[in-house]
Amino acid sequence: MLKKITISNALTVILALCALFITGLIVQRIFSPPVNTAQIENSNIREIENWEELGIENLQTYSANAELNILKFYDYECPFCKQSQTYIDEVNKKYKGNVNFVYVHFPRLTHELAFNAAVASECARNQEVFEEYHALLFKNQENLDQVSFSRLAIQADVKNITEFNNCIDQEITRDIINQNIALANRLKVNVIPSYLINGILISGILTTEELEEYIFNE
Amino acid sequence: MKKFAVLLYLSFAHLFIQNPSINLVRDLTIGDGEINTDIYFSPWVQHLYVDDAGNIFVADRDQAKVFQFSKTGELVNETGRRGRGPGEFIGLTPNTWLSGDTLFTYDSDLFRITSFNITDNTVINTNVLDLKIDEDNIFYQPYRLFYNLQRKNIVFKLTSPYSGGTENIERFEKFIALDNNLEIINNNLLLLPADETYINDRGSSITVSGLLPFARKSKAVQGIGNYGNHLCYGWTEDISLECIDMYSGETLVSINLEYNNTPVTNQDLNNELSIFPESGNLNRSEIRQAIKHRTWPAFDWFVLDDVGNFWLAVNDVNREMYSLYKISYEGELLGVIPFPKSDQIHIIRDGFAYSISESEMGEKLILRYKITSN
């Protein structure tokens, strides 16, 4: 009998501890935003001081009308950047207008075609077909060394192929990419893809759900 | 407006009558799949070189190769491949030169001059530049190389960055001369204003958004053959050109032609602005404001041929075509012919003009024209 009571008490204590633990988790979830939690737990997440002063409003795809601008640092030869684009596309579909992705070129040195691809994408942007061209570059990622940037431009429906071709070798276009690289270096981005969301720099792929988490935490 | 255009045209009509005998007839196309079925050129093909035998050399940054074509257009050699090792390229620039069997190339990303023996494609020499040109806190980067085959000396075109600072700095293109051992012999061979750009300086940093429509640009080209020591330049506002010696910097020739810039009509403006986005940083209405009261640049490009004539692509009232001016070394206008705006001539030698144009697929084409005159 005594043994039965002892077991029962022990079970009650265990259950009470479990309840307490779960309650604690819930309380923590309510009062502590996931970004901060992640910041403590994950070294891939960093808070950037004075991020509002970086001049991101001048970046090529920044939108003043969007509720949230998410910066994505990437290049066109990085497979994870391609993979991450599928999640971005899903978020774009769901929250179009409210969430805007600002694409920041960060071609890695080991990706020898990435700089050229970035330049070509900026020339496509000059003619309002950046998104189409951006998608085509990722689609052709595996054979980027064989692809003709001009043919892609025609596929993307550029308005003036001569302007596109002229733009390619202009120093000004290279400078746009160099500005992007300078921003990434300033932020000490060392992984692509990386994201800057409201002053929080996150390294690595974010899935649709993770992106949504940051969006709703905004 | 039409009447005005006609009047303007008539005011220049005497130029067409002056020497109607010059004629350019296309006799070779490379890159359209006709002669070499699998050869295409990327938009990075912006220049070419032609040797004494009529071989054509085309450097393509995107394909990290220099292609050599025979006089009849067949591919005879490919030099280089992508990479960072010896004989490899990341940022192959369009200008190449041939001296005997030695091909000179420059990689503006690796800051490296590589010379090859084109008979077996072996690397003869690799020189990595250690140029630190920093003046008034403007860091200049070597962007283009010109090689003086006569004196074996090099001229670098260096550019200051468009942005990156916190204030809008005035930009320049700086030319310096180096000897064969890459020692600087003239740190200030030439200083030209940079092309006119549209810069968005809203917010706390500066963003370069593009060239202004109808922008004035600095144009610098090298002569060929006996004029290979000539570095010639002009600002596209008017028809004033000057050439200096690539080694000494001494002024060799100056020419000046009277020219009235063609006004920009609303139609011109709308055509030019139509490719820009409606919104965003590159704002159409802001650009429109920035360029109102503009005129067309006097010319878009020029070359100095192997007998000392200048050929200028002049913008006049005919919006569809250039008026190609042929001007003697002494500055006399020898003739004017219409020339398509889709083409740009880079070399004129031995009675042929070599230009770069585009295919319907948007890829670059190398065209050769036979120059005939009665």
Coordinates of N, CA and C in Angstrom, one line a residue, chain A residues 15-33 37 41:
Chain A
L15 N 4.7 14.6 -13.1 CA 3.7 15.3 -13.9 C 3.7 16.8 -13.7
A16 N 3.8 17.1 -12.4 CA 3.8 18.5 -12.0 C 5.0 19.2 -12.6
L17 N 6.2 18.5 -12.6 CA 7.4 19.1 -13.1 C 7.3 19.3 -14.7
C18 N 6.7 18.2 -15.3 CA 6.4 18.3 -16.7 C 5.5 19.5 -17.1
A19 N 4.5 19.6 -16.3 CA 3.5 20.7 -16.5 C 4.2 22.1 -16.4
L20 N 5.0 22.1 -15.3 CA 5.8 23.4 -15.0 C 6.7 23.7 -16.2
F21 N 7.4 22.7 -16.7 CA 8.3 22.9 -17.8 C 7.6 23.4 -19.1
I22 N 6.5 22.7 -19.3 CA 5.7 23.1 -20.5 C 5.2 24.5 -20.4
T23 N 4.7 24.8 -19.2 CA 4.2 26.1 -18.9 C 5.3 27.1 -19.1
G24 N 6.5 26.8 -18.6 CA 7.6 27.7 -18.8 C 7.9 27.9 -20.2
L25 N 7.9 26.9 -21.0 CA 8.2 27.0 -22.4 C 7.1 28.0 -23.1
I26 N 5.9 27.7 -22.7 CA 4.8 28.6 -23.3 C 5.0 30.0 -22.9
V27 N 5.3 30.2 -21.6 CA 5.5 31.6 -21.1 C 6.7 32.3 -21.9
Q28 N 7.8 31.5 -22.0 CA 8.9 32.0 -22.7 C 8.6 32.4 -24.2
R29 N 7.8 31.5 -24.8 CA 7.4 31.7 -26.2 C 6.6 33.0 -26.3
I30 N 5.7 33.2 -25.3 CA 4.8 34.4 -25.4 C 5.7 35.7 -25.1
F31 N 6.5 35.7 -24.1 CA 7.2 36.9 -23.7 C 8.5 37.1 -24.4
S32 N 9.0 36.1 -25.0 CA 10.3 36.3 -25.6 C 10.2 36.0 -27.1
P33 N 10.5 37.0 -28.0 CA 10.3 36.7 -29.4 C 11.3 35.7 -29.9
T37 N 15.5 34.5 -29.1 CA 15.8 33.1 -28.7 C 16.9 32.6 -29.6
E41 N 20.6 31.1 -29.1 CA 20.9 29.7 -29.4 C 21.8 29.5 -30.6

